mmCIF file with all atom_site columns, C-alpha atoms in Angstrom:
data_model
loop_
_atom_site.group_PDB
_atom_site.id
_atom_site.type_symbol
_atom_site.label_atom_id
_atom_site.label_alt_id
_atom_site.label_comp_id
_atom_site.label_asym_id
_atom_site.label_entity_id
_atom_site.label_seq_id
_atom_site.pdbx_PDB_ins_code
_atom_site.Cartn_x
_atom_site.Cartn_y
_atom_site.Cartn_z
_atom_site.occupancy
_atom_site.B_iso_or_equiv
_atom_site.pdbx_formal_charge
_atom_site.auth_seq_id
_atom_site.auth_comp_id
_atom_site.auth_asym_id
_atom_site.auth_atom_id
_atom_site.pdbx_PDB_model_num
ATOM 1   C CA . UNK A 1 1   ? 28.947  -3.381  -11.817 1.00 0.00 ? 1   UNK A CA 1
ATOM 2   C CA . UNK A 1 2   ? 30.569  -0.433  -13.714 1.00 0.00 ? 2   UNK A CA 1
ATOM 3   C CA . UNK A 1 3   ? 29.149  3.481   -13.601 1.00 0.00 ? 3   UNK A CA 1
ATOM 4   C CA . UNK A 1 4   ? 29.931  4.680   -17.339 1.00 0.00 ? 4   UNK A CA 1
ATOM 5   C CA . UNK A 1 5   ? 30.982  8.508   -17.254 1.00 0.00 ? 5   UNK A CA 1
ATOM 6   C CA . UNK A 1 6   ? 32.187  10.626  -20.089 1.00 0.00 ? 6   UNK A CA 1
ATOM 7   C CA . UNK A 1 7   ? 31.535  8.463   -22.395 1.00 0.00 ? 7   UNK A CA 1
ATOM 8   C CA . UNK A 1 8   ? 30.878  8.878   -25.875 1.00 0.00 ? 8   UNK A CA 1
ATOM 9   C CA . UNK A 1 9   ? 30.157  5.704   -27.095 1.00 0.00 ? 9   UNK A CA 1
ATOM 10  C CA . UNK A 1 10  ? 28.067  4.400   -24.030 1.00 0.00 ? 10  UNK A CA 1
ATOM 11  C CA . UNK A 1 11  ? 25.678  7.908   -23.872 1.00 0.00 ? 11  UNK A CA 1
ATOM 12  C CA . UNK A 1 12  ? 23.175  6.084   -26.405 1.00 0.00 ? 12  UNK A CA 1
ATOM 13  C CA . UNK A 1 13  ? 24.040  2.238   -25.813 1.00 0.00 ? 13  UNK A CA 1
ATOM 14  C CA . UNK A 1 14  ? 21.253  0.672   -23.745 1.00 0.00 ? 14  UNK A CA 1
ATOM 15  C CA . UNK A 1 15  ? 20.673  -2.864  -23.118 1.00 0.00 ? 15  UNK A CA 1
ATOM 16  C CA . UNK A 1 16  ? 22.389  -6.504  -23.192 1.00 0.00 ? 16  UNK A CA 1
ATOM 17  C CA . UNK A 1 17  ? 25.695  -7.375  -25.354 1.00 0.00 ? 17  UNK A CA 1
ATOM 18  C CA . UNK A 1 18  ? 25.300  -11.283 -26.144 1.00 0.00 ? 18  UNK A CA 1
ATOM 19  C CA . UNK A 1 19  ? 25.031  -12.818 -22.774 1.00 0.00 ? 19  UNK A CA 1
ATOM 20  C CA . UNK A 1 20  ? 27.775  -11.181 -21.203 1.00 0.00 ? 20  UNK A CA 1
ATOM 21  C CA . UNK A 1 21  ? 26.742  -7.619  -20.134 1.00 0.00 ? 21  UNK A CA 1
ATOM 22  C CA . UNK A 1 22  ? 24.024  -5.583  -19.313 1.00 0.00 ? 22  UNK A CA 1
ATOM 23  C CA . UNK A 1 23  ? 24.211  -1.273  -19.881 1.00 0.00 ? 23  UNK A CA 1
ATOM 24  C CA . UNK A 1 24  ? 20.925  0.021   -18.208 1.00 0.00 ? 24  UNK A CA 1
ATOM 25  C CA . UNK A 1 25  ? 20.208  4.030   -17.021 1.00 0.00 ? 25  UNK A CA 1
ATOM 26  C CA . UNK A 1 26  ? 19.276  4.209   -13.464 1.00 0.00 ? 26  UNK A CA 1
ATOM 27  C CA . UNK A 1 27  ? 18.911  8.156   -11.829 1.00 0.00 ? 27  UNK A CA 1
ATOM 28  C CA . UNK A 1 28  ? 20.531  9.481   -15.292 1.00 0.00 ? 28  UNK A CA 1
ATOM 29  C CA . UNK A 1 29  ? 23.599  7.028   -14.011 1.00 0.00 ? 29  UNK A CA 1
ATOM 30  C CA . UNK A 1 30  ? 24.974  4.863   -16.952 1.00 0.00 ? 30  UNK A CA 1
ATOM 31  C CA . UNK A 1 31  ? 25.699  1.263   -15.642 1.00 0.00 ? 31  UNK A CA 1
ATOM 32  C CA . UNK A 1 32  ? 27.200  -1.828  -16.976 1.00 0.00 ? 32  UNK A CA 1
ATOM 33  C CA . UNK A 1 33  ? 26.765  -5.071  -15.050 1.00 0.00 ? 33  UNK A CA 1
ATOM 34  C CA . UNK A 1 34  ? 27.144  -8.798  -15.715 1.00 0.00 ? 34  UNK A CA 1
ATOM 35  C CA . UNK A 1 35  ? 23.857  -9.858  -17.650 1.00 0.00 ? 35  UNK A CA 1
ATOM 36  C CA . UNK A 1 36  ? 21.979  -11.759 -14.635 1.00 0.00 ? 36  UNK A CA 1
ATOM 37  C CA . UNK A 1 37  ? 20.368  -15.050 -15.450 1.00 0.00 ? 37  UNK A CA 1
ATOM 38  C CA . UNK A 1 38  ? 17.406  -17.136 -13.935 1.00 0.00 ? 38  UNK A CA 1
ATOM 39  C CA . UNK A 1 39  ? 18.124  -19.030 -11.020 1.00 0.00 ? 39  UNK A CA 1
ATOM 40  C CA . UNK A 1 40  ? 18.773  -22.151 -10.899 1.00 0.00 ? 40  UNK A CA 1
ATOM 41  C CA . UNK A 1 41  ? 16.880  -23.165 -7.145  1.00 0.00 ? 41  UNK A CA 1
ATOM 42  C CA . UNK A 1 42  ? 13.673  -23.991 -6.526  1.00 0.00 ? 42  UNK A CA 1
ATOM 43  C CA . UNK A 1 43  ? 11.271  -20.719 -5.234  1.00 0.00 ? 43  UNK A CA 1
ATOM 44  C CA . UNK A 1 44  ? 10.578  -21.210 -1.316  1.00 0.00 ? 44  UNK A CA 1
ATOM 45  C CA . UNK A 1 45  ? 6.818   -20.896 -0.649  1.00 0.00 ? 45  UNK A CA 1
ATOM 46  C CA . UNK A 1 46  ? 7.901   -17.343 1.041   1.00 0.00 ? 46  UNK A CA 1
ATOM 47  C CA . UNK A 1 47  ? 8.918   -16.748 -2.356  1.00 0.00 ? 47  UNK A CA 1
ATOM 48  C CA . UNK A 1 48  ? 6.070   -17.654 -3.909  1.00 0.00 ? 48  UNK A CA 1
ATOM 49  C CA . UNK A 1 49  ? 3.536   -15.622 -1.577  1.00 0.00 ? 49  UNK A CA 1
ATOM 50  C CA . UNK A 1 50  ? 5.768   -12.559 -2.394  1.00 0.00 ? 50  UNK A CA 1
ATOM 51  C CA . UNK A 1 51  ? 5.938   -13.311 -5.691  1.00 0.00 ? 51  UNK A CA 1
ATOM 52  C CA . UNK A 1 52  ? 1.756   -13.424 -6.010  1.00 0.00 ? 52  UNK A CA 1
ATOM 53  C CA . UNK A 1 53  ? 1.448   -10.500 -3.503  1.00 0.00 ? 53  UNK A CA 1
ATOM 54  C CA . UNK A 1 54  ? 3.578   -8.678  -5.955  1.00 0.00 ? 54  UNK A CA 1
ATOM 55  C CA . UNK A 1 55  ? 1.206   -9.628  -8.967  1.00 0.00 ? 55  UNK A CA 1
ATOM 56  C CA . UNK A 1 56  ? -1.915  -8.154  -7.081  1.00 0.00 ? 56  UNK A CA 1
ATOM 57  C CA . UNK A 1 57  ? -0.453  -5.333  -5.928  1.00 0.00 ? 57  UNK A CA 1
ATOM 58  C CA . UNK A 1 58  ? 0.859   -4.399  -9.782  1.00 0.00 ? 58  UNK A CA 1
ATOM 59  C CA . UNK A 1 59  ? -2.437  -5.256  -10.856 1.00 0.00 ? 59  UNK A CA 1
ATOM 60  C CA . UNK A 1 60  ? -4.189  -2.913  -8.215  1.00 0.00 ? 60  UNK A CA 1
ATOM 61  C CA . UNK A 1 61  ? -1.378  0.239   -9.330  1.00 0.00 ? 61  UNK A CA 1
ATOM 62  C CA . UNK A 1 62  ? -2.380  -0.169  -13.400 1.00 0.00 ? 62  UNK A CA 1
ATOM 63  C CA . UNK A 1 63  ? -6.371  0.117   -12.246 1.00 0.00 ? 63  UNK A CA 1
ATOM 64  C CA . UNK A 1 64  ? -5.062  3.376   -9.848  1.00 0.00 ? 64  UNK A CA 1
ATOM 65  C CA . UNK A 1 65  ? -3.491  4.678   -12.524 1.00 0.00 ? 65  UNK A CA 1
ATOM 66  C CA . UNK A 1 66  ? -6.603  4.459   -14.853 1.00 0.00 ? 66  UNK A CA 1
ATOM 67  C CA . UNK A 1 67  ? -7.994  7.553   -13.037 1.00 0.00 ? 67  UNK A CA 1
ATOM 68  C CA . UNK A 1 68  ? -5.789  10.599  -13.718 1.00 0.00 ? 68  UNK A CA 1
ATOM 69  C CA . UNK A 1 69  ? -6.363  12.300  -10.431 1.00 0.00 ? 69  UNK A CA 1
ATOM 70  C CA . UNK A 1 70  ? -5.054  9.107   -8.277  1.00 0.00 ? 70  UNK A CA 1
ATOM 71  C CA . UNK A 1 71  ? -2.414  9.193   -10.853 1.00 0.00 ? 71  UNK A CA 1
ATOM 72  C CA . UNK A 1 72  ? -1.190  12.922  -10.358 1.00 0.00 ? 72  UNK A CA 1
ATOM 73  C CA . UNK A 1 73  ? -1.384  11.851  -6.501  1.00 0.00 ? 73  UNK A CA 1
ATOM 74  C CA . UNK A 1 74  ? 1.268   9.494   -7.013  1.00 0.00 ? 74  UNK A CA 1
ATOM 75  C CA . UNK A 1 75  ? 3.089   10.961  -9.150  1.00 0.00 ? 75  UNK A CA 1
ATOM 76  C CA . UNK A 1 76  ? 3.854   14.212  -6.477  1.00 0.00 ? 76  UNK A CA 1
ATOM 77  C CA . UNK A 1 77  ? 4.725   11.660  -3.881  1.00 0.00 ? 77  UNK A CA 1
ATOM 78  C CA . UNK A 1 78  ? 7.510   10.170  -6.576  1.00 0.00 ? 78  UNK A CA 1
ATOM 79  C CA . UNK A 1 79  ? 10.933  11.057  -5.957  1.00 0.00 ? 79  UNK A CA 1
ATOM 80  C CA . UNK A 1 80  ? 13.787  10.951  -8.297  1.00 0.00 ? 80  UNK A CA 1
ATOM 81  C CA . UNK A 1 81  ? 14.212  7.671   -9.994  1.00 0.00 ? 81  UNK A CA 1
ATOM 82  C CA . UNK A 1 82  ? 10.346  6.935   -9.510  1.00 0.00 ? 82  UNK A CA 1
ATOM 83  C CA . UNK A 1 83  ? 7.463   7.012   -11.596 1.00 0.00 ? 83  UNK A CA 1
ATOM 84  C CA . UNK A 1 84  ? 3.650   7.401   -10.263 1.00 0.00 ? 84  UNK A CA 1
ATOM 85  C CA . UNK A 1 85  ? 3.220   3.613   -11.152 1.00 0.00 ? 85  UNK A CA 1
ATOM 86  C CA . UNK A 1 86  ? 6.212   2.959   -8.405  1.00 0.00 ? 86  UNK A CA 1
ATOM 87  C CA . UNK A 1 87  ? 4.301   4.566   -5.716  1.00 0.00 ? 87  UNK A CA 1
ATOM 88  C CA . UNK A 1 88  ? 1.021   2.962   -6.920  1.00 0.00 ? 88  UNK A CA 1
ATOM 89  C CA . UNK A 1 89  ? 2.656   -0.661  -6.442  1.00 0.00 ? 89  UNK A CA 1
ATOM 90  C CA . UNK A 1 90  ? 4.664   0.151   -3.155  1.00 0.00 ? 90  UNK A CA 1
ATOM 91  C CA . UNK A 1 91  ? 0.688   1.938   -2.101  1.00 0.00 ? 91  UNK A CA 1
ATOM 92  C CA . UNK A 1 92  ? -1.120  -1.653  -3.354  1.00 0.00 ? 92  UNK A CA 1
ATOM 93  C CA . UNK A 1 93  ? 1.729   -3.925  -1.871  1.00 0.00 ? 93  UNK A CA 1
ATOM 94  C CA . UNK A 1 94  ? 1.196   -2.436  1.674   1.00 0.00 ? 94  UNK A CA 1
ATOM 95  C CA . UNK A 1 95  ? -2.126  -2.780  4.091   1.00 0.00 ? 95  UNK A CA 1
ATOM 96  C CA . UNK A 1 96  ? -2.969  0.315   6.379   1.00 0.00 ? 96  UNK A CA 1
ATOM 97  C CA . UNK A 1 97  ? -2.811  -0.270  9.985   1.00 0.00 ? 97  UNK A CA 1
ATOM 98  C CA . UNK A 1 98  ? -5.399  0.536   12.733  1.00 0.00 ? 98  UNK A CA 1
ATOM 99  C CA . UNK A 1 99  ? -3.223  1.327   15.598  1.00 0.00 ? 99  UNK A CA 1
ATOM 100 C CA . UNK A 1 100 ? -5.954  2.091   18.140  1.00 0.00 ? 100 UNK A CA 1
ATOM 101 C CA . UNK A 1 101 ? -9.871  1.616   18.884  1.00 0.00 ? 101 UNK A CA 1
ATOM 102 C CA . UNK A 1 102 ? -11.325 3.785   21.516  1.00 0.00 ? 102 UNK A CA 1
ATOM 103 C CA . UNK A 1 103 ? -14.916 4.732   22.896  1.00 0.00 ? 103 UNK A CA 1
ATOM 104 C CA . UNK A 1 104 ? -15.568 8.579   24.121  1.00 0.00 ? 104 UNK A CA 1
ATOM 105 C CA . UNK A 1 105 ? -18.881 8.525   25.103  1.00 0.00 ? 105 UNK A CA 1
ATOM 106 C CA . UNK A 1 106 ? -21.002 7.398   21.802  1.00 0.00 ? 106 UNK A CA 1
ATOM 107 C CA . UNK A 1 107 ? -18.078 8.063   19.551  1.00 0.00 ? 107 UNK A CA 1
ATOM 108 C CA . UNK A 1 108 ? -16.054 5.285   18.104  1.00 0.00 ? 108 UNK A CA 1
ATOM 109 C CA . UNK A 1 109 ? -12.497 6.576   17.424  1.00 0.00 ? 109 UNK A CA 1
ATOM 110 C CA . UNK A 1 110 ? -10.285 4.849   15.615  1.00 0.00 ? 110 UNK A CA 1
ATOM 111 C CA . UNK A 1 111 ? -6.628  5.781   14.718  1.00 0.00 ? 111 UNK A CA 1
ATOM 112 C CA . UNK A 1 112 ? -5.415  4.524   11.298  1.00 0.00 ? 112 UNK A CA 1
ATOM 113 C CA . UNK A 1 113 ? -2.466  5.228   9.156   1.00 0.00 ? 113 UNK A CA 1
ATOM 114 C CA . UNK A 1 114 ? -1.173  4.320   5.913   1.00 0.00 ? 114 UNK A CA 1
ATOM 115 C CA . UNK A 1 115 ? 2.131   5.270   4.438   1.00 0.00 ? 115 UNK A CA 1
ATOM 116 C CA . UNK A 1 116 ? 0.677   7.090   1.705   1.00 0.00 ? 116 UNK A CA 1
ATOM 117 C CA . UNK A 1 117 ? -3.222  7.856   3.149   1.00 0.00 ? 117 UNK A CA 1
ATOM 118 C CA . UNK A 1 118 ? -6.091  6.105   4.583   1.00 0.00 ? 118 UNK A CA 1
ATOM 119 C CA . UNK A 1 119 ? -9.242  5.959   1.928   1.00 0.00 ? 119 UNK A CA 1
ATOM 120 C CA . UNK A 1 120 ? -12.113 5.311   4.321   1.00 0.00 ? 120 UNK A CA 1
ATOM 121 C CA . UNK A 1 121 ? -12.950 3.568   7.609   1.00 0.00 ? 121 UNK A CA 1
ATOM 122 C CA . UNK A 1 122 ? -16.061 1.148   8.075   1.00 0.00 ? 122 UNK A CA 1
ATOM 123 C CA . UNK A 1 123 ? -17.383 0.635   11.129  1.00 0.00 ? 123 UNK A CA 1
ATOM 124 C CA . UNK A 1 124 ? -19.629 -2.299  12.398  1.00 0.00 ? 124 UNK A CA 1
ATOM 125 C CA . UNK A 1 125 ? -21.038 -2.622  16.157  1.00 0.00 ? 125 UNK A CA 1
ATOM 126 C CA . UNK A 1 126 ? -22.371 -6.446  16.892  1.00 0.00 ? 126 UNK A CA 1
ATOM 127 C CA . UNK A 1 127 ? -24.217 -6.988  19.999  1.00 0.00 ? 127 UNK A CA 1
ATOM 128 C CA . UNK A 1 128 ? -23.825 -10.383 22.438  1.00 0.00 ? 128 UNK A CA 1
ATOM 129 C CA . UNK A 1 129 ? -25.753 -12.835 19.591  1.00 0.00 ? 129 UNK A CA 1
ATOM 130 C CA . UNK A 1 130 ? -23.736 -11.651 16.670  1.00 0.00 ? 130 UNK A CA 1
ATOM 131 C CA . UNK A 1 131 ? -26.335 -9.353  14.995  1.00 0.00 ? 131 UNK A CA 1
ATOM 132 C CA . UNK A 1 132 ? -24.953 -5.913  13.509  1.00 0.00 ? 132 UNK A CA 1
ATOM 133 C CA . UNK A 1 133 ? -26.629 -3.184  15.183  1.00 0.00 ? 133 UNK A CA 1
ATOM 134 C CA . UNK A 1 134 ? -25.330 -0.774  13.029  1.00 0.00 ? 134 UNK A CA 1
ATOM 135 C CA . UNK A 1 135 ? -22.911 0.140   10.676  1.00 0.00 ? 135 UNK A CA 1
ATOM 136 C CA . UNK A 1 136 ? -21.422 3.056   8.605   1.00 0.00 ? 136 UNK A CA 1
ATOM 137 C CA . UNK A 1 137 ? -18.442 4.739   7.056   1.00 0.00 ? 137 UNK A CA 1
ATOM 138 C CA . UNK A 1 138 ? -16.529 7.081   9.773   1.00 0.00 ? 138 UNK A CA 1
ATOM 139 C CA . UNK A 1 139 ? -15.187 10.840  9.073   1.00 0.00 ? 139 UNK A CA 1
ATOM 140 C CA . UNK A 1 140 ? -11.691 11.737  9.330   1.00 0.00 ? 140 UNK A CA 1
ATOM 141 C CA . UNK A 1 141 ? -10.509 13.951  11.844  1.00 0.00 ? 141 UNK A CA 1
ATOM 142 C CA . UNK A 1 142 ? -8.391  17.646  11.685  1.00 0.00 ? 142 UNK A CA 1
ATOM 143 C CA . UNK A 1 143 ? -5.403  15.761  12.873  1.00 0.00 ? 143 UNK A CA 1
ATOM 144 C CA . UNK A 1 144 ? -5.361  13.265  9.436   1.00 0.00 ? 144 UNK A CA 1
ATOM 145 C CA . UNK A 1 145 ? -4.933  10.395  11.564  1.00 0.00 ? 145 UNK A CA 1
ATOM 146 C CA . UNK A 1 146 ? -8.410  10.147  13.674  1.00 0.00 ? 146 UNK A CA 1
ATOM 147 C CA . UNK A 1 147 ? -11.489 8.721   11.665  1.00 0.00 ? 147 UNK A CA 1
ATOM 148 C CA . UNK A 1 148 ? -14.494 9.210   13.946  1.00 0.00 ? 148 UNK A CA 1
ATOM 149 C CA . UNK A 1 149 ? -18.094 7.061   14.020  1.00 0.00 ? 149 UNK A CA 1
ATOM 150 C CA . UNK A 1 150 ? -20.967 8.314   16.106  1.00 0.00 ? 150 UNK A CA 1
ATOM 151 C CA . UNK A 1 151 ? -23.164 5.111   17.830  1.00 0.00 ? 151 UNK A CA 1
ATOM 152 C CA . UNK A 1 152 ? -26.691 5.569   18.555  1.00 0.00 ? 152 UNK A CA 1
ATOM 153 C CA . UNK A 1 153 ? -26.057 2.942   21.117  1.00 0.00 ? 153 UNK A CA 1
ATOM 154 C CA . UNK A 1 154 ? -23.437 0.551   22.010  1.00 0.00 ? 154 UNK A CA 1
ATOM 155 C CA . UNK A 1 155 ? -24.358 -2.724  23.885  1.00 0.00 ? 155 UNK A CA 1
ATOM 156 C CA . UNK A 1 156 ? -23.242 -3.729  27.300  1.00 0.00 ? 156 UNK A CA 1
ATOM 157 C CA . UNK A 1 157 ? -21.677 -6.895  25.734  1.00 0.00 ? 157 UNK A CA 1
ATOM 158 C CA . UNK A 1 158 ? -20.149 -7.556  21.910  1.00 0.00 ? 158 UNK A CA 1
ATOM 159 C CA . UNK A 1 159 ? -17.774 -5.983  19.719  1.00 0.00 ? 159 UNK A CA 1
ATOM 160 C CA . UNK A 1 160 ? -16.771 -3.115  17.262  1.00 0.00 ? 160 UNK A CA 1
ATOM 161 C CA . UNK A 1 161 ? -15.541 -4.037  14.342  1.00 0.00 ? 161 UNK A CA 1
ATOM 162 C CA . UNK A 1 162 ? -13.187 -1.873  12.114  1.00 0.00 ? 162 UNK A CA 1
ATOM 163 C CA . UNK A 1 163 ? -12.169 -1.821  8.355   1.00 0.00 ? 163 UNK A CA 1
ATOM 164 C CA . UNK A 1 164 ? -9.803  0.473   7.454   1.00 0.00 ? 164 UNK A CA 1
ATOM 165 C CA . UNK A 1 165 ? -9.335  0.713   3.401   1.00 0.00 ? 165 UNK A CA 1
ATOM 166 C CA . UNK A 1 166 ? -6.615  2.237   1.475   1.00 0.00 ? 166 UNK A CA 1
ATOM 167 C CA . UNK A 1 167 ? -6.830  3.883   -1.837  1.00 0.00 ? 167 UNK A CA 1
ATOM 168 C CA . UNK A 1 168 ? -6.259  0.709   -3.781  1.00 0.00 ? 168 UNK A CA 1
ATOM 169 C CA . UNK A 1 169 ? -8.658  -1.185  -1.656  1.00 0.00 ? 169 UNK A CA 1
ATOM 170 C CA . UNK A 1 170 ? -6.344  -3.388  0.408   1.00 0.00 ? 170 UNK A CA 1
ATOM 171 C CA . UNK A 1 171 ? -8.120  -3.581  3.908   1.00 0.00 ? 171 UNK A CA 1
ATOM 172 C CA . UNK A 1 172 ? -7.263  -4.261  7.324   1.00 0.00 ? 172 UNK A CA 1
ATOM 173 C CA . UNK A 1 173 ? -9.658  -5.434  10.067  1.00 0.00 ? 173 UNK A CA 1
ATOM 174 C CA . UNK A 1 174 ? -9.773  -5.488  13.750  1.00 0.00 ? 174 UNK A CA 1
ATOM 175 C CA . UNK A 1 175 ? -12.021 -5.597  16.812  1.00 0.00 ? 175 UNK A CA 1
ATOM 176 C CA . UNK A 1 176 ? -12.561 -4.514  20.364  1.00 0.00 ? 176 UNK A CA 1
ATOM 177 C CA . UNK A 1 177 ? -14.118 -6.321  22.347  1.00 0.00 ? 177 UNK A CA 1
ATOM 178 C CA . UNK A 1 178 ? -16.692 -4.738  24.689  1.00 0.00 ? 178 UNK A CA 1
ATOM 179 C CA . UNK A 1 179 ? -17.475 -6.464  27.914  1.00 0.00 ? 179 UNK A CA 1
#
């Protein structure tokens, strides 16, 4: 790999020559490389999951980007070198996590984070036999980071269910058990 400078006849040359070199632009950096060719081994199934992870997630960022509001959100989190459809992907490849579950009183709180932001957080309480007692979205806290759920009641015995959402939709679940 080669970074072109002062060069005349490279400023406007972009592209392959034959099958022998590559001249592509990265962060306003001319570069010349050896053209890369397919691969000649077999994809491991690692491979392959990342592969159709990847696929999702760039189909997710294209349907973000329909909306010109999620769009301008990505695009001020883009730094140099990136585009808003960058940020979309690397938004859609990666799930939120729910770090914490907690009960204060007849308040569910549940502590969530995404790298880019948490879209909403569902809450379901089941009692003992497996029937959902309630259910609703919670409501973020000052902090960012807090989503909060107020129970009418929560059973002796059964569990809270939690799905956090992020802007493309990817969700993550978990549960507390209450005993």
């Amino acid at each position: 790999m080669a970074i072109v400078k002062d060069n005349i006849l490279m400023q406007l040359v972009r592209g392959s020559l034959g099958k022998q070199i590559t001249i592509y632009e990265r962060n306003g950096q001319i570069i010349m490389a050896k053209k890369r060719g397919p691969s000649k081994k077999k994809p491991t199934q690692k491979q392959l999951e990342a592969r159709h992870k990847m696929t999702i997630a760039s189909m997710l960022a294209q349907q973000m980007l329909e909306d010109p509001q999620i769009k301008a959100y990505y695009q001020s989190l883009a730094g140099p070198g990136q585009n808003a459809y960058n940020i979309a992907v690397k938004d859609a490849y990666r799930s939120p996590e729910v770090q914490n579950i907690r009960l204060e009183k007849e308040e569910v709180v549940v502590t969530a984070q995404n790298e880019f932001r948490v879209a909403e957080v569902e809450v379901r309480v089941i009692d003992a036999e497996g029937v959902i007692t309630e259910s609703g979205r919670a409501f973020l806290g000052r902090n960012g980071v807090d989503w909060y759920y107020k129970t009418t009641v929560l059973p002796a015995v059964g569990k809270v269910i939690v799905v956090a959402k992020s802007l493309p939709g990817i969700q993550t679940v978990k549960e507390l058990l209450l005993t």
